[in-house]
Amino acid sequence: MSSFSRFAAIAVAASLLSLLSAGPSRAQDAIPGVPRELLEDIATGSRILADLGVVDAFGHVSARHPTNPHHFLMARSIAPAQVTANDIMEFDENGEPVDARNRAVFLERFIHAEIYKARPDVSAVVHTHSPGVVPFSVSHTPLKPLYHNAAFLGTGAPVWDIGKEFGATNMLVSNNVIGKSLAATLGDKSVVLMRGHGDVAVGPSVKAAVFRAYYTDVYAKLQAQAIGLGRDVTYLSAEEAAKADAVNMVIMDRAWALWKQRAQSAK
Ligand code: MN
């Protein structure tokens, strides 16, 4: 081998090496067994809810790990509007990060951990401080569906009061015991209200949970307006709610496509 070709070989090896050493930052962003598309959906869902005004600086979207169902995926501690696929981390069944790498994690990750544990049918969880919902969390008026897009409320939206079990707290779901209590009140429903705090919406996909979180917020405002009109309000019957919710599950792709486009142009 001539000295030139030896030099060339060394140069190629060196550039390969630098590629490999640049690689880990990309490789570390990927989570084993998780398609990039799911990470993108979690990030998109976070930005959609911010764009729609359901979340501000707080709130989070998560998804169950598709190949390790005991684990789940959610962003590092960051405002929902700022979440990208690279911010998504893996958490174990107790809500602890699998590979924290010094990233800050959400204090209320136990909401997600305990719901995934209690609800095998749930693949996505959204926690918000929805401005429409908070008044219902402190009133004795239950959320009930009065229009078709909120039909998933047809089975009821229970209110969880942290004070009943835990006394005077900082109101946050800051450990597994509190998370388990919240998950127990959610039961088999799609939405649980948290007294003086916000709500949690769950679903079989990130799209469904985001759809429900948004329409719970919209719906709560409509119900408050309807009640404000001062006459008896006609709500959807249980049968109407069930039929309308089946349609929602089919049409939500259209809503997602629109919201995604808006959230992307809002960046
Ligand atoms: Mn919260």
PDB file of N, CA and C in Angstrom, residues 188-262:
ATOM      1  N   ASP A 188     -63.189   2.463  34.824  1.00  0.00           N
ATOM      2  CA  ASP A 188     -63.187   2.069  33.408  1.00  0.00           C
ATOM      3  C   ASP A 188     -63.605   3.222  32.492  1.00  0.00           C
ATOM      4  N   LYS A 189     -63.595   4.454  33.015  1.00  0.00           N
ATOM      5  CA  LYS A 189     -64.052   5.624  32.247  1.00  0.00           C
ATOM      6  C   LYS A 189     -62.952   6.172  31.335  1.00  0.00           C
ATOM      7  N   SER A 190     -63.340   7.160  30.506  1.00  0.00           N
ATOM      8  CA  SER A 190     -62.388   7.788  29.582  1.00  0.00           C
ATOM      9  C   SER A 190     -61.741   9.031  30.166  1.00  0.00           C
ATOM     10  N   VAL A 191     -62.426   9.655  31.129  1.00  0.00           N
ATOM     11  CA  VAL A 191     -61.940  10.921  31.693  1.00  0.00           C
ATOM     12  C   VAL A 191     -62.170  10.910  33.196  1.00  0.00           C
ATOM     13  N   VAL A 192     -61.192  11.424  33.951  1.00  0.00           N
ATOM     14  CA  VAL A 192     -61.386  11.659  35.389  1.00  0.00           C
ATOM     15  C   VAL A 192     -61.002  13.110  35.665  1.00  0.00           C
ATOM     16  N   LEU A 193     -61.864  13.801  36.429  1.00  0.00           N
ATOM     17  CA  LEU A 193     -61.556  15.175  36.831  1.00  0.00           C
ATOM     18  C   LEU A 193     -60.790  15.128  38.147  1.00  0.00           C
ATOM     19  N   MET A 194     -59.882  16.077  38.310  1.00  0.00           N
ATOM     20  CA  MET A 194     -59.080  16.143  39.543  1.00  0.00           C
ATOM     21  C   MET A 194     -59.456  17.442  40.254  1.00  0.00           C
ATOM     22  N   ARG A 195     -60.007  17.296  41.445  1.00  0.00           N
ATOM     23  CA  ARG A 195     -60.527  18.476  42.154  1.00  0.00           C
ATOM     24  C   ARG A 195     -59.451  19.570  42.316  1.00  0.00           C
ATOM     25  N   GLY A 196     -59.802  20.778  41.897  1.00  0.00           N
ATOM     26  CA  GLY A 196     -58.891  21.907  42.058  1.00  0.00           C
ATOM     27  C   GLY A 196     -57.595  21.781  41.275  1.00  0.00           C
ATOM     28  N   HIS A 197     -57.613  21.041  40.167  1.00  0.00           N
ATOM     29  CA  HIS A 197     -56.359  20.744  39.465  1.00  0.00           C
ATOM     30  C   HIS A 197     -56.544  20.639  37.941  1.00  0.00           C
ATOM     31  N   GLY A 198     -57.333  19.676  37.478  1.00  0.00           N
ATOM     32  CA  GLY A 198     -57.453  19.483  36.028  1.00  0.00           C
ATOM     33  C   GLY A 198     -58.148  18.185  35.703  1.00  0.00           C
ATOM     34  N   ASP A 199     -57.610  17.470  34.726  1.00  0.00           N
ATOM     35  CA  ASP A 199     -58.227  16.192  34.374  1.00  0.00           C
ATOM     36  C   ASP A 199     -57.221  15.261  33.724  1.00  0.00           C
ATOM     37  N   VAL A 200     -57.667  14.027  33.522  1.00  0.00           N
ATOM     38  CA  VAL A 200     -56.889  13.032  32.783  1.00  0.00           C
ATOM     39  C   VAL A 200     -57.837  12.381  31.788  1.00  0.00           C
ATOM     40  N   ALA A 201     -57.409  12.323  30.526  1.00  0.00           N
ATOM     41  CA  ALA A 201     -58.177  11.627  29.493  1.00  0.00           C
ATOM     42  C   ALA A 201     -57.346  10.452  29.002  1.00  0.00           C
ATOM     43  N   VAL A 202     -58.008   9.323  28.776  1.00  0.00           N
ATOM     44  CA  VAL A 202     -57.289   8.137  28.305  1.00  0.00           C
ATOM     45  C   VAL A 202     -57.937   7.626  27.024  1.00  0.00           C
ATOM     46  N   GLY A 203     -57.204   6.795  26.283  1.00  0.00           N
ATOM     47  CA  GLY A 203     -57.772   6.239  25.066  1.00  0.00           C
ATOM     48  C   GLY A 203     -56.931   5.112  24.516  1.00  0.00           C
ATOM     49  N   PRO A 204     -57.440   4.496  23.436  1.00  0.00           N
ATOM     50  CA  PRO A 204     -56.722   3.387  22.819  1.00  0.00           C
ATOM     51  C   PRO A 204     -55.571   3.835  21.922  1.00  0.00           C
ATOM     52  N   SER A 205     -55.417   5.149  21.727  1.00  0.00           N
ATOM     53  CA  SER A 205     -54.319   5.684  20.908  1.00  0.00           C
ATOM     54  C   SER A 205     -54.035   7.110  21.361  1.00  0.00           C
ATOM     55  N   VAL A 206     -52.887   7.634  20.950  1.00  0.00           N
ATOM     56  CA  VAL A 206     -52.557   9.033  21.282  1.00  0.00           C
ATOM     57  C   VAL A 206     -53.617   9.953  20.686  1.00  0.00           C
ATOM     58  N   LYS A 207     -54.018   9.665  19.454  1.00  0.00           N
ATOM     59  CA  LYS A 207     -55.039  10.503  18.806  1.00  0.00           C
ATOM     60  C   LYS A 207     -56.327  10.530  19.632  1.00  0.00           C
ATOM     61  N   ALA A 208     -56.759   9.363  20.077  1.00  0.00           N
ATOM     62  CA  ALA A 208     -58.022   9.282  20.831  1.00  0.00           C
ATOM     63  C   ALA A 208     -57.919  10.027  22.156  1.00  0.00           C
ATOM     64  N   ALA A 209     -56.807   9.883  22.860  1.00  0.00           N
ATOM     65  CA  ALA A 209     -56.662  10.556  24.161  1.00  0.00           C
ATOM     66  C   ALA A 209     -56.590  12.070  23.982  1.00  0.00           C
ATOM     67  N   VAL A 210     -55.909  12.519  22.924  1.00  0.00           N
ATOM     68  CA  VAL A 210     -55.826  13.963  22.638  1.00  0.00           C
ATOM     69  C   VAL A 210     -57.208  14.496  22.241  1.00  0.00           C
ATOM     70  N   PHE A 211     -57.910  13.743  21.414  1.00  0.00           N
ATOM     71  CA  PHE A 211     -59.274  14.115  21.005  1.00  0.00           C
ATOM     72  C   PHE A 211     -60.161  14.279  22.238  1.00  0.00           C
ATOM     73  N   ARG A 212     -60.082  13.342  23.138  1.00  0.00           N
ATOM     74  CA  ARG A 212     -60.921  13.387  24.342  1.00  0.00           C
ATOM     75  C   ARG A 212     -60.506  14.531  25.269  1.00  0.00           C
ATOM     76  N   ALA A 213     -59.213  14.764  25.404  1.00  0.00           N
ATOM     77  CA  ALA A 213     -58.757  15.870  26.263  1.00  0.00           C
ATOM     78  C   ALA A 213     -59.270  17.199  25.705  1.00  0.00           C
ATOM     79  N   TYR A 214     -59.192  17.354  24.393  1.00  0.00           N
ATOM     80  CA  TYR A 214     -59.656  18.607  23.772  1.00  0.00           C
ATOM     81  C   TYR A 214     -61.159  18.764  23.917  1.00  0.00           C
ATOM     82  N   TYR A 215     -61.914  17.710  23.555  1.00  0.00           N
ATOM     83  CA  TYR A 215     -63.372  17.862  23.587  1.00  0.00           C
ATOM     84  C   TYR A 215     -63.934  17.879  25.007  1.00  0.00           C
ATOM     85  N   THR A 216     -63.203  17.380  25.967  1.00  0.00           N
ATOM     86  CA  THR A 216     -63.635  17.553  27.362  1.00  0.00           C
ATOM     87  C   THR A 216     -63.557  19.031  27.730  1.00  0.00           C
ATOM     88  N   ASP A 217     -62.510  19.701  27.284  1.00  0.00           N
ATOM     89  CA  ASP A 217     -62.339  21.135  27.546  1.00  0.00           C
ATOM     90  C   ASP A 217     -63.433  21.944  26.829  1.00  0.00           C
ATOM     91  N   VAL A 218     -63.623  21.676  25.541  1.00  0.00           N
ATOM     92  CA  VAL A 218     -64.642  22.388  24.760  1.00  0.00           C
ATOM     93  C   VAL A 218     -66.018  22.139  25.364  1.00  0.00           C
ATOM     94  N   TYR A 219     -66.258  20.872  25.643  1.00  0.00           N
ATOM     95  CA  TYR A 219     -67.561  20.464  26.120  1.00  0.00           C
ATOM     96  C   TYR A 219     -67.911  21.101  27.466  1.00  0.00           C
ATOM     97  N   ALA A 220     -66.927  21.156  28.366  1.00  0.00           N
ATOM     98  CA  ALA A 220     -67.177  21.712  29.698  1.00  0.00           C
ATOM     99  C   ALA A 220     -67.628  23.167  29.566  1.00  0.00           C
ATOM    100  N   LYS A 221     -66.998  23.892  28.647  1.00  0.00           N
ATOM    101  CA  LYS A 221     -67.391  25.299  28.436  1.00  0.00           C
ATOM    102  C   LYS A 221     -68.826  25.375  27.895  1.00  0.00           C
ATOM    103  N   LEU A 222     -69.167  24.463  26.974  1.00  0.00           N
ATOM    104  CA  LEU A 222     -70.532  24.454  26.413  1.00  0.00           C
ATOM    105  C   LEU A 222     -71.562  24.093  27.477  1.00  0.00           C
ATOM    106  N   GLN A 223     -71.223  23.126  28.325  1.00  0.00           N
ATOM    107  CA  GLN A 223     -72.182  22.734  29.363  1.00  0.00           C
ATOM    108  C   GLN A 223     -72.410  23.889  30.337  1.00  0.00           C
ATOM    109  N   ALA A 224     -71.331  24.591  30.685  1.00  0.00           N
ATOM    110  CA  ALA A 224     -71.479  25.743  31.594  1.00  0.00           C
ATOM    111  C   ALA A 224     -72.373  26.801  30.950  1.00  0.00           C
ATOM    112  N   GLN A 225     -72.215  27.015  29.648  1.00  0.00           N
ATOM    113  CA  GLN A 225     -73.069  27.987  28.943  1.00  0.00           C
ATOM    114  C   GLN A 225     -74.516  27.521  28.921  1.00  0.00           C
ATOM    115  N   ALA A 226     -74.713  26.230  28.633  1.00  0.00           N
ATOM    116  CA  ALA A 226     -76.076  25.691  28.550  1.00  0.00           C
ATOM    117  C   ALA A 226     -76.778  25.803  29.902  1.00  0.00           C
ATOM    118  N   ILE A 227     -76.047  25.496  30.965  1.00  0.00           N
ATOM    119  CA  ILE A 227     -76.619  25.605  32.304  1.00  0.00           C
ATOM    120  C   ILE A 227     -76.941  27.067  32.607  1.00  0.00           C
ATOM    121  N   GLY A 228     -76.075  27.964  32.103  1.00  0.00           N
ATOM    122  CA  GLY A 228     -76.265  29.396  32.331  1.00  0.00           C
ATOM    123  C   GLY A 228     -77.523  29.940  31.680  1.00  0.00           C
ATOM    124  N   LEU A 229     -78.068  29.230  30.691  1.00  0.00           N
ATOM    125  CA  LEU A 229     -79.303  29.673  30.035  1.00  0.00           C
ATOM    126  C   LEU A 229     -80.508  29.515  30.964  1.00  0.00           C
ATOM    127  N   GLY A 230     -80.317  28.741  32.015  1.00  0.00           N
ATOM    128  CA  GLY A 230     -81.287  28.767  33.101  1.00  0.00           C
ATOM    129  C   GLY A 230     -82.458  27.814  32.994  1.00  0.00           C
ATOM    130  N   ARG A 231     -82.549  27.029  31.950  1.00  0.00           N
ATOM    131  CA  ARG A 231     -83.620  26.041  31.854  1.00  0.00           C
ATOM    132  C   ARG A 231     -82.997  24.652  31.909  1.00  0.00           C
ATOM    133  N   ASP A 232     -83.854  23.663  32.032  1.00  0.00           N
ATOM    134  CA  ASP A 232     -83.329  22.302  32.045  1.00  0.00           C
ATOM    135  C   ASP A 232     -82.569  22.014  30.753  1.00  0.00           C
ATOM    136  N   VAL A 233     -81.428  21.392  30.881  1.00  0.00           N
ATOM    137  CA  VAL A 233     -80.596  21.066  29.720  1.00  0.00           C
ATOM    138  C   VAL A 233     -80.916  19.639  29.270  1.00  0.00           C
ATOM    139  N   THR A 234     -81.061  19.457  27.965  1.00  0.00           N
ATOM    140  CA  THR A 234     -81.264  18.105  27.434  1.00  0.00           C
ATOM    141  C   THR A 234     -79.910  17.513  27.070  1.00  0.00           C
ATOM    142  N   TYR A 235     -79.535  16.435  27.727  1.00  0.00           N
ATOM    143  CA  TYR A 235     -78.254  15.768  27.464  1.00  0.00           C
ATOM    144  C   TYR A 235     -78.482  14.611  26.504  1.00  0.00           C
ATOM    145  N   LEU A 236     -77.389  14.117  25.923  1.00  0.00           N
ATOM    146  CA  LEU A 236     -77.486  12.918  25.091  1.00  0.00           C
ATOM    147  C   LEU A 236     -77.911  11.747  25.987  1.00  0.00           C
ATOM    148  N   SER A 237     -78.740  10.882  25.458  1.00  0.00           N
ATOM    149  CA  SER A 237     -79.064   9.663  26.198  1.00  0.00           C
ATOM    150  C   SER A 237     -77.855   8.730  26.130  1.00  0.00           C
ATOM    151  N   ALA A 238     -77.851   7.721  26.975  1.00  0.00           N
ATOM    152  CA  ALA A 238     -76.738   6.762  26.982  1.00  0.00           C
ATOM    153  C   ALA A 238     -76.594   6.094  25.617  1.00  0.00           C
ATOM    154  N   GLU A 239     -77.735   5.807  24.986  1.00  0.00           N
ATOM    155  CA  GLU A 239     -77.691   5.141  23.679  1.00  0.00           C
ATOM    156  C   GLU A 239     -77.141   6.086  22.609  1.00  0.00           C
ATOM    157  N   GLU A 240     -77.601   7.356  22.649  1.00  0.00           N
ATOM    158  CA  GLU A 240     -77.068   8.347  21.699  1.00  0.00           C
ATOM    159  C   GLU A 240     -75.567   8.529  21.887  1.00  0.00           C
ATOM    160  N   ALA A 241     -75.143   8.602  23.144  1.00  0.00           N
ATOM    161  CA  ALA A 241     -73.721   8.808  23.435  1.00  0.00           C
ATOM    162  C   ALA A 241     -72.882   7.653  22.894  1.00  0.00           C
ATOM    163  N   ALA A 242     -73.355   6.436  23.103  1.00  0.00           N
ATOM    164  CA  ALA A 242     -72.602   5.267  22.634  1.00  0.00           C
ATOM    165  C   ALA A 242     -72.496   5.265  21.112  1.00  0.00           C
ATOM    166  N   LYS A 243     -73.615   5.592  20.438  1.00  0.00           N
ATOM    167  CA  LYS A 243     -73.601   5.606  18.969  1.00  0.00           C
ATOM    168  C   LYS A 243     -72.711   6.724  18.445  1.00  0.00           C
ATOM    169  N   ALA A 244     -72.802   7.907  19.056  1.00  0.00           N
ATOM    170  CA  ALA A 244     -72.007   9.049  18.599  1.00  0.00           C
ATOM    171  C   ALA A 244     -70.519   8.818  18.850  1.00  0.00           C
ATOM    172  N   ASP A 245     -70.188   8.137  19.951  1.00  0.00           N
ATOM    173  CA  ASP A 245     -68.773   7.908  20.252  1.00  0.00           C
ATOM    174  C   ASP A 245     -68.146   6.947  19.256  1.00  0.00           C
ATOM    175  N   ALA A 246     -68.929   5.997  18.774  1.00  0.00           N
ATOM    176  CA  ALA A 246     -68.414   5.076  17.756  1.00  0.00           C
ATOM    177  C   ALA A 246     -68.035   5.846  16.497  1.00  0.00           C
ATOM    178  N   VAL A 247     -68.815   6.864  16.155  1.00  0.00           N
ATOM    179  CA  VAL A 247     -68.501   7.705  14.988  1.00  0.00           C
ATOM    180  C   VAL A 247     -67.239   8.527  15.266  1.00  0.00           C
ATOM    181  N   ASN A 248     -67.144   9.074  16.474  1.00  0.00           N
ATOM    182  CA  ASN A 248     -65.957   9.879  16.828  1.00  0.00           C
ATOM    183  C   ASN A 248     -64.665   9.109  16.599  1.00  0.00           C
ATOM    184  N   MET A 249     -64.689   7.833  16.976  1.00  0.00           N
ATOM    185  CA  MET A 249     -63.470   7.031  16.858  1.00  0.00           C
ATOM    186  C   MET A 249     -63.051   6.876  15.395  1.00  0.00           C
ATOM    187  N   VAL A 250     -64.028   7.004  14.484  1.00  0.00           N
ATOM    188  CA  VAL A 250     -63.731   6.869  13.061  1.00  0.00           C
ATOM    189  C   VAL A 250     -63.279   8.202  12.463  1.00  0.00           C
ATOM    190  N   ILE A 251     -63.921   9.297  12.891  1.00  0.00           N
ATOM    191  CA  ILE A 251     -63.640  10.594  12.243  1.00  0.00           C
ATOM    192  C   ILE A 251     -62.475  11.361  12.869  1.00  0.00           C
ATOM    193  N   MET A 252     -61.897  10.836  13.942  1.00  0.00           N
ATOM    194  CA  MET A 252     -60.884  11.648  14.621  1.00  0.00           C
ATOM    195  C   MET A 252     -59.610  11.840  13.808  1.00  0.00           C
ATOM    196  N   ASP A 253     -59.377  10.991  12.812  1.00  0.00           N
ATOM    197  CA  ASP A 253     -58.208  11.185  11.942  1.00  0.00           C
ATOM    198  C   ASP A 253     -58.264  12.532  11.221  1.00  0.00           C
ATOM    199  N   ARG A 254     -59.482  12.932  10.838  1.00  0.00           N
ATOM    200  CA  ARG A 254     -59.640  14.214  10.144  1.00  0.00           C
ATOM    201  C   ARG A 254     -59.276  15.372  11.076  1.00  0.00           C
ATOM    202  N   ALA A 255     -59.754  15.282  12.316  1.00  0.00           N
ATOM    203  CA  ALA A 255     -59.434  16.322  13.299  1.00  0.00           C
ATOM    204  C   ALA A 255     -57.931  16.362  13.553  1.00  0.00           C
ATOM    205  N   TRP A 256     -57.339  15.190  13.692  1.00  0.00           N
ATOM    206  CA  TRP A 256     -55.895  15.102  13.979  1.00  0.00           C
ATOM    207  C   TRP A 256     -55.094  15.755  12.848  1.00  0.00           C
ATOM    208  N   ALA A 257     -55.469  15.449  11.607  1.00  0.00           N
ATOM    209  CA  ALA A 257     -54.736  16.001  10.456  1.00  0.00           C
ATOM    210  C   ALA A 257     -54.795  17.532  10.466  1.00  0.00           C
ATOM    211  N   LEU A 258     -55.964  18.071  10.760  1.00  0.00           N
ATOM    212  CA  LEU A 258     -56.135  19.534  10.807  1.00  0.00           C
ATOM    213  C   LEU A 258     -55.312  20.133  11.946  1.00  0.00           C
ATOM    214  N   TRP A 259     -55.453  19.548  13.133  1.00  0.00           N
ATOM    215  CA  TRP A 259     -54.758  20.093  14.309  1.00  0.00           C
ATOM    216  C   TRP A 259     -53.242  20.015  14.138  1.00  0.00           C
ATOM    217  N   LYS A 260     -52.799  18.916  13.531  1.00  0.00           N
ATOM    218  CA  LYS A 260     -51.362  18.729  13.328  1.00  0.00           C
ATOM    219  C   LYS A 260     -50.811  19.820  12.404  1.00  0.00           C
ATOM    220  N   GLN A 261     -51.553  20.075  11.325  1.00  0.00           N
ATOM    221  CA  GLN A 261     -51.132  21.104  10.377  1.00  0.00           C
ATOM    222  C   GLN A 261     -51.055  22.470  11.064  1.00  0.00           C
ATOM    223  N   ARG A 262     -52.092  22.784  11.859  1.00  0.00           N
ATOM    224  CA  ARG A 262     -52.112  24.078  12.552  1.00  0.00           C
ATOM    225  C   ARG A 262     -50.971  24.190  13.556  1.00  0.00           C
TER     226      ARG A 262
END
